Short mmCIF file of C-alpha atoms in Angstrom, two decimals:
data_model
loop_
_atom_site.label_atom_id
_atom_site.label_comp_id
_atom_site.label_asym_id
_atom_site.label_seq_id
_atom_site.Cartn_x
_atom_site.Cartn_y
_atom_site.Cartn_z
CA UNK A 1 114.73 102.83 134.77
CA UNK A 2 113.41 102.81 138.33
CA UNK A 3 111.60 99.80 137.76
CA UNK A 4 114.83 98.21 136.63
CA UNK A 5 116.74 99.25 139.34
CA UNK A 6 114.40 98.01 141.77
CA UNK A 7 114.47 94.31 140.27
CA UNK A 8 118.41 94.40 140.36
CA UNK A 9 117.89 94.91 143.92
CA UNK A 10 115.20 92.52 143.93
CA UNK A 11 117.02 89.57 142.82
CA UNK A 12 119.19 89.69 146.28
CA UNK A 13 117.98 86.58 147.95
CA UNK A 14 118.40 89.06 151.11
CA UNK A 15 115.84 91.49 149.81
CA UNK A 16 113.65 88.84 148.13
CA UNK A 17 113.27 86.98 151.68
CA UNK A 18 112.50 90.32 153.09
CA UNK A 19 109.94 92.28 151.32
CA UNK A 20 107.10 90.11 150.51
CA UNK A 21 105.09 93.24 150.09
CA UNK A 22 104.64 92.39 146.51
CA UNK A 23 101.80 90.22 146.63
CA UNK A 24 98.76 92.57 145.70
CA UNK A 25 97.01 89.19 143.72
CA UNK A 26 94.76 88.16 147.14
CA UNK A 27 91.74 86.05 145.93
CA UNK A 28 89.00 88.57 145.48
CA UNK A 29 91.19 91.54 144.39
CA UNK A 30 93.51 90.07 141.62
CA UNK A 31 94.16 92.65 138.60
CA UNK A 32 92.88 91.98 135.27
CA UNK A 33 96.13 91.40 133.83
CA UNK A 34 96.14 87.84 136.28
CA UNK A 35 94.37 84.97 133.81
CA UNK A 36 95.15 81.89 136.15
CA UNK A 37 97.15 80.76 138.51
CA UNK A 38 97.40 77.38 139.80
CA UNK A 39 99.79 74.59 141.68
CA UNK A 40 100.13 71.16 139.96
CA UNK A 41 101.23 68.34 141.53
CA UNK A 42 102.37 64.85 140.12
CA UNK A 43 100.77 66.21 136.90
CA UNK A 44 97.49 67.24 138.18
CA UNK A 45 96.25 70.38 139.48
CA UNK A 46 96.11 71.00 143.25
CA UNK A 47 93.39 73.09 144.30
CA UNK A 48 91.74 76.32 143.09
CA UNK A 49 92.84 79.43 141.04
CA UNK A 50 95.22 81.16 143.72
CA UNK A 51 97.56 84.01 144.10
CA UNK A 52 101.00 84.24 142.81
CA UNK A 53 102.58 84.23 146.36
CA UNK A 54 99.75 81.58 147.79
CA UNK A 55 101.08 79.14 144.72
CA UNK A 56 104.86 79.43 145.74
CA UNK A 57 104.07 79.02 148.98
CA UNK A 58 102.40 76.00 148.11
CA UNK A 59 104.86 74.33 145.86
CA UNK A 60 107.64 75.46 148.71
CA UNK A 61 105.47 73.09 151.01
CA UNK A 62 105.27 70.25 148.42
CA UNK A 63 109.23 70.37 148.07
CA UNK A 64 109.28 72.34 145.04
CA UNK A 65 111.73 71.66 142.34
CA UNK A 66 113.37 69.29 144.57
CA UNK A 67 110.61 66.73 144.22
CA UNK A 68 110.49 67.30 140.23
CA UNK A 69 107.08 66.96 140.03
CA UNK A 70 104.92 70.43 142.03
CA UNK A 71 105.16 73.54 139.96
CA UNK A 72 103.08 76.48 139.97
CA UNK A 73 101.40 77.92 136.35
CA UNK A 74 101.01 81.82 136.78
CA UNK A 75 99.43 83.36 133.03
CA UNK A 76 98.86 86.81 132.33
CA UNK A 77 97.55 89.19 130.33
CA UNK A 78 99.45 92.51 129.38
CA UNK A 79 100.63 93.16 132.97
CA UNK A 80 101.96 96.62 133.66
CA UNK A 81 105.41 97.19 135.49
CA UNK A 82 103.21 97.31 138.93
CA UNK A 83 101.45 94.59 138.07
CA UNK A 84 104.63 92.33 136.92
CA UNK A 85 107.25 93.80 139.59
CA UNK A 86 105.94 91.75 142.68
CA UNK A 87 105.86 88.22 140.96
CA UNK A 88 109.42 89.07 139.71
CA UNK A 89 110.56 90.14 142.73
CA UNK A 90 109.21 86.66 144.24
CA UNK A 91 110.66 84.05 141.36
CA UNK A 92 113.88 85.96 140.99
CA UNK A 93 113.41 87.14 137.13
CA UNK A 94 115.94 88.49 135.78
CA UNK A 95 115.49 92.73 135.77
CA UNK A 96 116.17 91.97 131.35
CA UNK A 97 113.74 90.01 130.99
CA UNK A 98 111.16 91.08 132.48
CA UNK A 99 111.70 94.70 130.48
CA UNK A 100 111.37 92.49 127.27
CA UNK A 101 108.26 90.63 129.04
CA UNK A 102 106.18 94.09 130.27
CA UNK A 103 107.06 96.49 126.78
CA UNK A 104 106.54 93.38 124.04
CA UNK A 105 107.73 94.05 120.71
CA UNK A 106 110.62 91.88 120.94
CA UNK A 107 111.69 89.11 118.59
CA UNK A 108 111.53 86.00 118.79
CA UNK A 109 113.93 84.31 120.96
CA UNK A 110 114.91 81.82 123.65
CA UNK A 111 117.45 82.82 126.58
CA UNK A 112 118.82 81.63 129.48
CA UNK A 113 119.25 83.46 132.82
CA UNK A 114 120.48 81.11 135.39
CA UNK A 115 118.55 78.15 135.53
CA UNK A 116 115.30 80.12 133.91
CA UNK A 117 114.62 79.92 130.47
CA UNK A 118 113.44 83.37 129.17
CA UNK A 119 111.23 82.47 125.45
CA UNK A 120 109.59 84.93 123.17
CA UNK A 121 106.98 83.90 120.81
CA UNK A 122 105.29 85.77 118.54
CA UNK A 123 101.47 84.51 117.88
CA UNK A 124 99.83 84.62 114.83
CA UNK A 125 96.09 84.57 113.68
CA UNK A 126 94.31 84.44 110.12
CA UNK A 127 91.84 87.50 109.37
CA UNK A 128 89.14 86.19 107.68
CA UNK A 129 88.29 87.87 104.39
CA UNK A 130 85.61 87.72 101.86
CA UNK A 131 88.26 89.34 99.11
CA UNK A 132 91.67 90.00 99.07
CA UNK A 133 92.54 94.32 98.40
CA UNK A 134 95.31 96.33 98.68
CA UNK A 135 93.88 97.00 102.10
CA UNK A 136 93.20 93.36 103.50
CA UNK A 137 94.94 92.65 106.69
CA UNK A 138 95.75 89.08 106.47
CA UNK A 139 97.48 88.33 109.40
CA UNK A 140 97.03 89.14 113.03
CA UNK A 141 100.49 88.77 115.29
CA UNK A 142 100.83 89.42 118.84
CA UNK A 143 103.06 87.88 121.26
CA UNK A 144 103.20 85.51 124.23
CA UNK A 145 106.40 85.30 126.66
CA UNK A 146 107.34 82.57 128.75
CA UNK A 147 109.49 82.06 132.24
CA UNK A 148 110.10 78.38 132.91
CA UNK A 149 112.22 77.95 135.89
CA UNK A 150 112.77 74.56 138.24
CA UNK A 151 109.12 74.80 139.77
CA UNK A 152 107.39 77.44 137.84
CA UNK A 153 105.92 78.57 134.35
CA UNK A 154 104.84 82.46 134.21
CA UNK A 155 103.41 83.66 130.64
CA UNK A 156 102.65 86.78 129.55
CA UNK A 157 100.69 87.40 126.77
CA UNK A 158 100.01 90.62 124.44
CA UNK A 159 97.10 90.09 121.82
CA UNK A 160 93.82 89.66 121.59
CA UNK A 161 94.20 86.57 120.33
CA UNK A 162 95.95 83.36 121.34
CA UNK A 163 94.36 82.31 124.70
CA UNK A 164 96.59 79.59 126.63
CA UNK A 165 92.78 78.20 128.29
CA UNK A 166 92.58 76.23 126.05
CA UNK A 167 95.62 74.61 125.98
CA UNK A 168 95.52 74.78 130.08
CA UNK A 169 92.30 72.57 130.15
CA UNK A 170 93.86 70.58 127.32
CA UNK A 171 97.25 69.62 129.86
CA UNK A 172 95.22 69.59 132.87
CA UNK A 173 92.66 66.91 131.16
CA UNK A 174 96.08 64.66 129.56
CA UNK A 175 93.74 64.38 126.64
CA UNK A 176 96.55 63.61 124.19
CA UNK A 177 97.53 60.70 127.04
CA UNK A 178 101.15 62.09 127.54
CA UNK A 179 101.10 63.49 130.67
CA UNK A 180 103.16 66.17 130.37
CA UNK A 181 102.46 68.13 133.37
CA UNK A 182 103.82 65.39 135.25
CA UNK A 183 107.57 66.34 133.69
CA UNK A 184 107.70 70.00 135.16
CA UNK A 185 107.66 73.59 134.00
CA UNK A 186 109.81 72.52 130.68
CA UNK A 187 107.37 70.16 129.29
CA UNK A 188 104.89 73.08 129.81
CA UNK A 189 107.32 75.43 127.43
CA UNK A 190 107.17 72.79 124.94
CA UNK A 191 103.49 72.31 124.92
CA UNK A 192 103.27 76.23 124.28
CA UNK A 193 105.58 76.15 121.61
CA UNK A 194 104.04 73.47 120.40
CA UNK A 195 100.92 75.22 120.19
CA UNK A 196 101.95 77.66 118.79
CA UNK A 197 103.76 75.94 115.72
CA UNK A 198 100.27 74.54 115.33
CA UNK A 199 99.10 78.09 115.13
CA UNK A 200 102.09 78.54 112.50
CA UNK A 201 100.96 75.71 110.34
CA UNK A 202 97.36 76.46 110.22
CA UNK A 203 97.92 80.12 108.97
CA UNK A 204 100.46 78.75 106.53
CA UNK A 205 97.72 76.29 104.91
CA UNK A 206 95.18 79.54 104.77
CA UNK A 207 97.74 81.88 103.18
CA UNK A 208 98.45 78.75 100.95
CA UNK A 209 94.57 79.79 99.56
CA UNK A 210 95.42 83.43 99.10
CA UNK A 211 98.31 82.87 96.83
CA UNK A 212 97.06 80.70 94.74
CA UNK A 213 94.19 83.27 94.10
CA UNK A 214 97.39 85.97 93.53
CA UNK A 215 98.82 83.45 91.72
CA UNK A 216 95.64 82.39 89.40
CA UNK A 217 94.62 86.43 88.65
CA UNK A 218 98.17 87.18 87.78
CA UNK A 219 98.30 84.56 85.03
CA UNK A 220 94.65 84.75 84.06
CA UNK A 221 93.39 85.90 80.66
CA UNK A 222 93.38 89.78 80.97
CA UNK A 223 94.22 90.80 77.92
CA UNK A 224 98.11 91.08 79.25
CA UNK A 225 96.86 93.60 82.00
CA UNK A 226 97.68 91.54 84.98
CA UNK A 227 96.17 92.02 88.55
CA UNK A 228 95.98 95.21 90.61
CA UNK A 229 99.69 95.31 91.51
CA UNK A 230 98.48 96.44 95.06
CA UNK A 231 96.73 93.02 95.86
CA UNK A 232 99.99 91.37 95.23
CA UNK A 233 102.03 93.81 97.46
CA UNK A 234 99.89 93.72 100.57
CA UNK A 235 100.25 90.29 100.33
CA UNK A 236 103.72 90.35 99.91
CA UNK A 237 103.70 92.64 102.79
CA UNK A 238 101.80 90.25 105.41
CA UNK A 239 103.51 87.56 104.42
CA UNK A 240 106.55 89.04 105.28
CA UNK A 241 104.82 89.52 108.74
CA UNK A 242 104.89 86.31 109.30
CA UNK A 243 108.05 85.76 107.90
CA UNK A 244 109.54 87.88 110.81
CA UNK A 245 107.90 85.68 113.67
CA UNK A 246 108.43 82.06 112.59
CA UNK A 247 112.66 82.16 111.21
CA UNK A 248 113.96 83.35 114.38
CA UNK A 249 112.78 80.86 116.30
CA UNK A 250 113.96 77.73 114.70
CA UNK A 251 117.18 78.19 115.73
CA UNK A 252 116.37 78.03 119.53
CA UNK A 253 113.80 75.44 119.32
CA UNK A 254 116.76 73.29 117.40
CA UNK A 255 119.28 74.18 120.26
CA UNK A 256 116.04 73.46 123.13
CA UNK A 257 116.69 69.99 121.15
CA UNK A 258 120.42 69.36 121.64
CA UNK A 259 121.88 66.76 123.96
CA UNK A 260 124.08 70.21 124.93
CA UNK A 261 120.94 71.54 125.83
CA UNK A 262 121.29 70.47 129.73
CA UNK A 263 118.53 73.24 131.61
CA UNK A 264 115.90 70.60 129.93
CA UNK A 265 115.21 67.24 130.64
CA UNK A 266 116.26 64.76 127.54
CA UNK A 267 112.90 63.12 127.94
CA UNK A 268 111.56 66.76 126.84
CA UNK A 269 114.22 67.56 124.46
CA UNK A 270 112.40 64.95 122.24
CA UNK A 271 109.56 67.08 122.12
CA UNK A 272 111.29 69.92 121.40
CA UNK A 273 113.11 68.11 117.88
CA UNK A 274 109.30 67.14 117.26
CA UNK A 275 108.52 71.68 117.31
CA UNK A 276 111.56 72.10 115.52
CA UNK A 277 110.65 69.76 112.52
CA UNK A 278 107.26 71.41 112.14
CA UNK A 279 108.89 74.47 112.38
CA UNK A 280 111.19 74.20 109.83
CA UNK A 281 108.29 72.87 107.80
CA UNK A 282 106.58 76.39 108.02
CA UNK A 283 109.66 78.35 107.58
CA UNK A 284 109.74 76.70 104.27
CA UNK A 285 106.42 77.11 103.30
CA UNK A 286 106.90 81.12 103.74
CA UNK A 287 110.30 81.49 102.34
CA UNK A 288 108.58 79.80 99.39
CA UNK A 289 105.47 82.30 99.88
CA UNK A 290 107.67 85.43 99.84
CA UNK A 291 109.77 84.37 96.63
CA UNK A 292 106.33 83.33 94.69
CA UNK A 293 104.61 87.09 95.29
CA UNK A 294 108.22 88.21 94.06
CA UNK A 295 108.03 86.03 90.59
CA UNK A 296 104.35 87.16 90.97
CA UNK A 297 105.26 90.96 91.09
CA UNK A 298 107.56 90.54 88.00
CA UNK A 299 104.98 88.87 86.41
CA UNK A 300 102.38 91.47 86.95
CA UNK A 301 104.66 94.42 86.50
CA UNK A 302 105.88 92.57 82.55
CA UNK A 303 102.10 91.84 82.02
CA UNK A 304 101.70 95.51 82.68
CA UNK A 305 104.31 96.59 80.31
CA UNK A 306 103.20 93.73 77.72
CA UNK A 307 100.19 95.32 77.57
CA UNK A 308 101.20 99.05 77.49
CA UNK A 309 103.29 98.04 73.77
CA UNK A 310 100.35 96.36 72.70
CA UNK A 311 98.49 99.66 73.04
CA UNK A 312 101.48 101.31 71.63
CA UNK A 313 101.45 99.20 68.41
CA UNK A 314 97.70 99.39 67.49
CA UNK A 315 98.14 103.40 68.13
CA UNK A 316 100.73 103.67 65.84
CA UNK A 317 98.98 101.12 63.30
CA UNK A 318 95.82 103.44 63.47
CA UNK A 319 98.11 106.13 63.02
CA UNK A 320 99.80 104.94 60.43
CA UNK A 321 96.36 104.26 58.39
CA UNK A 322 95.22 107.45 59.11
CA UNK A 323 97.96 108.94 57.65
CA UNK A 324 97.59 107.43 53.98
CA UNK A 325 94.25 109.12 53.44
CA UNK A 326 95.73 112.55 55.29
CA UNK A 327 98.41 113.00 52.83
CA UNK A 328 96.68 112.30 50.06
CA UNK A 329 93.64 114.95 50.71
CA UNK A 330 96.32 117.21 51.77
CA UNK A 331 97.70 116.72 48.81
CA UNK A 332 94.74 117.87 46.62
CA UNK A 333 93.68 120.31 48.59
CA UNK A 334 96.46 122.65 47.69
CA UNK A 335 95.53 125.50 45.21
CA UNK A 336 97.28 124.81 42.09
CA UNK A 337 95.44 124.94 38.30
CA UNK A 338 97.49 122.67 37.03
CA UNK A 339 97.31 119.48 39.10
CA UNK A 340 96.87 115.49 37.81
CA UNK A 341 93.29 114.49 37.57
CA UNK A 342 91.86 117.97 38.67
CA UNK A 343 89.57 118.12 36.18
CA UNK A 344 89.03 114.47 35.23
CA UNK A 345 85.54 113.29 35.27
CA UNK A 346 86.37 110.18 37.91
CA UNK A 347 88.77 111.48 39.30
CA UNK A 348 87.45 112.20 42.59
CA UNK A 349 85.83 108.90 42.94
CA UNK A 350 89.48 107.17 41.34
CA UNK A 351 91.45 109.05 44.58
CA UNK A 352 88.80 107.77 47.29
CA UNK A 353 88.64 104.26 45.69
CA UNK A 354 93.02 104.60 46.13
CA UNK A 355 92.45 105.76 49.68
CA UNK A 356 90.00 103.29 50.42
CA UNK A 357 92.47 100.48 48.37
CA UNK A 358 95.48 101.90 50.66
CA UNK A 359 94.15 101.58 54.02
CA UNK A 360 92.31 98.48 53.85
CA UNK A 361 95.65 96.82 52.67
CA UNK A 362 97.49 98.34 55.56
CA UNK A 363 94.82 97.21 57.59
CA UNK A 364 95.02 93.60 56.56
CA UNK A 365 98.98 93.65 57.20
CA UNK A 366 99.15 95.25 60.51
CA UNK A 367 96.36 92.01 61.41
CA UNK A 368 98.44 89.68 59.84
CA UNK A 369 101.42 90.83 61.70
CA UNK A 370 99.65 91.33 64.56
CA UNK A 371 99.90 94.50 65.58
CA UNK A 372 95.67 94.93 65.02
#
């Protein structure tokens, strides 16, 4: 709470303009939780990796926000509240958001504060697995945050997974020709969300795989036992996962694509329409997932109970046998003088031959009927 009574404070443009004791990210003794930081101007990036304060100073010289086109990049990496509470303190975050930025665990979400939008993502990666168990983890989530104000983009990452390097070198080089850096922090938001989405869609393709080997055991020939109902329930389980992180965030991407939309430039809110519609692509793929492994489970569970009266039916038809040649020994083995064939000379070999007679003829119906 002290933290978040110090950013309320913060936020003052008095205070902010008067404590710039913040800045602990000097070149040569930035924390770990600092990836990169850098100033871009006109779409191309202005000098080395610098510090937080060092890259708004720099984009304050270039004009900032008021030119459209210098905006500094600051990406990080699990940041504690020490860590975080300077570079809030200098870009005016909102106290909120940058709780929901430093704990994680939030879901996925875009707000506004101001003229900053505030977006939660949360990543996902495919765990490679020789076999599918009740134990498999299949999925991998972790979660990336991003401030885009008028002339910066902070991220903040939690995960060991999802790197924004890549993607970095990928804007900085304008290898897909658009030149997106050259349309400010909001283009940047987009190309984040749009990697991610990618992210979404390749994990959707692999889990594609894993239910379709669920799907194929299930319906196999197993003598109407089915698949170990645990294989179908951990899937269930991490598809569900991702369920979680990809349908609350079509919603805001959708409204990031709105003409009502007015914080982001129109040129980007075609972008944005572009995430939404692979978005809603891969919330379709696992809403279908998650009702398939339900079919699945049914499937499983009335394979399960198929086979159970199958066992019940050739019990009782052995039983049933069983019991002809039972009643009729029992039957002669009572103690009586005066019985029916007791002291015939075939008669012993007559009442097998019956016995014998009996049960094969039971045998041949319960196979007939199917029940053997």
């Amino acid at each position: 709470m002290s933290m978040i009574n110090n950013l309320r404070a913060a936020v003052r443009p008095a205070r902010r303009r008067a404590d710039d004791s913040y800045d602990t990210l000097r070149p040569g003794h930035a924390p770990s939780a600092v990836v990169d930081c850098a100033v871009y101007q006109h779409g191309k990036r202005a000098g080395d990796t610098c510090s937080p304060r060092e890259a708004a100073r720099r984009v304050r010289a270039a004009g900032g926000h008021e030119d459209g086109r210098s905006f500094s990049w600051i990406g990080l990496h699990e940041p504690t509240e020490a860590e975080f509470e300077g570079i809030a303190q200098r870009f005016g975050l909102h106290p909120l958001a940058v709780e929901d930025a430093v704990h994680a665990h939030q879901r996925p979400k875009v707000e506004r504060y101001d003229d900053v939008l505030f977006a939660v993502f949360k990543t996902i990666r495919y765990v490679e697995h020789d076999q599918l168990t009740p134990t498999s983890e299949v999925v991998e989530t972790g979660e990336l945050m991003v401030f885009a104000g008028q002339d910066f983009v902070i991220t903040v990452r939690h995960g060991g997974h999802s790197s924004l390097q890549e993607l970095r070198h990928r804007l900085e080089a304008d290898a897909d020709g658009a030149g997106l850096l050259q349309k400010g922090p909001h283009a940047v938001l987009h190309a984040i969300a749009d990697h991610v989405v990618d992210n979404y869609l390749l994990v959707a393709d692999r889990l594609q795989t894993d239910v379709d080997e669920i799907e194929y055991d299930v319906f196999a020939n197993k003598g109407g036992r089915g698949t170990d109902v645990g294989r179908v329930y951990q899937l269930k389980r991490e598809v569900l996962e991702f369920k979680r992180a990809v349908t609350p965030l079509l919603r805001p991407m959708q409204q990031l694509s709105e003409p009502m939309q007015r914080l982001v430039d129109p040129d980007i809110q075609k972008y944005f329409r572009d995430v939404a519609d692979h978005l809603a692509r891969v919330t379709e793929q696992v809403h279908g997932f998650d009702e398939l492994l339900n079919s699945l489970l049914q499937a499983n569970l009335a394979q399960v109970s198929v086979g159970q009266n199958e066992d019940m039916r050739k019990i009782t038809a052995w039983a049933a046998i069983f019991a002809v040649p039972t009643m009729i020994t029992g039957v002669y083995g009572m103690n009586f003088d005066y019985m029916p064939e007791l002291h015939h000379k075939y008669g012993y070999p007559m009442v097998l031959g019956a016995v014998a007679l009996i049960c094969v003829g039971m045998y041949r119906g319960f196979r007939r009927n199917g029940w053997l």
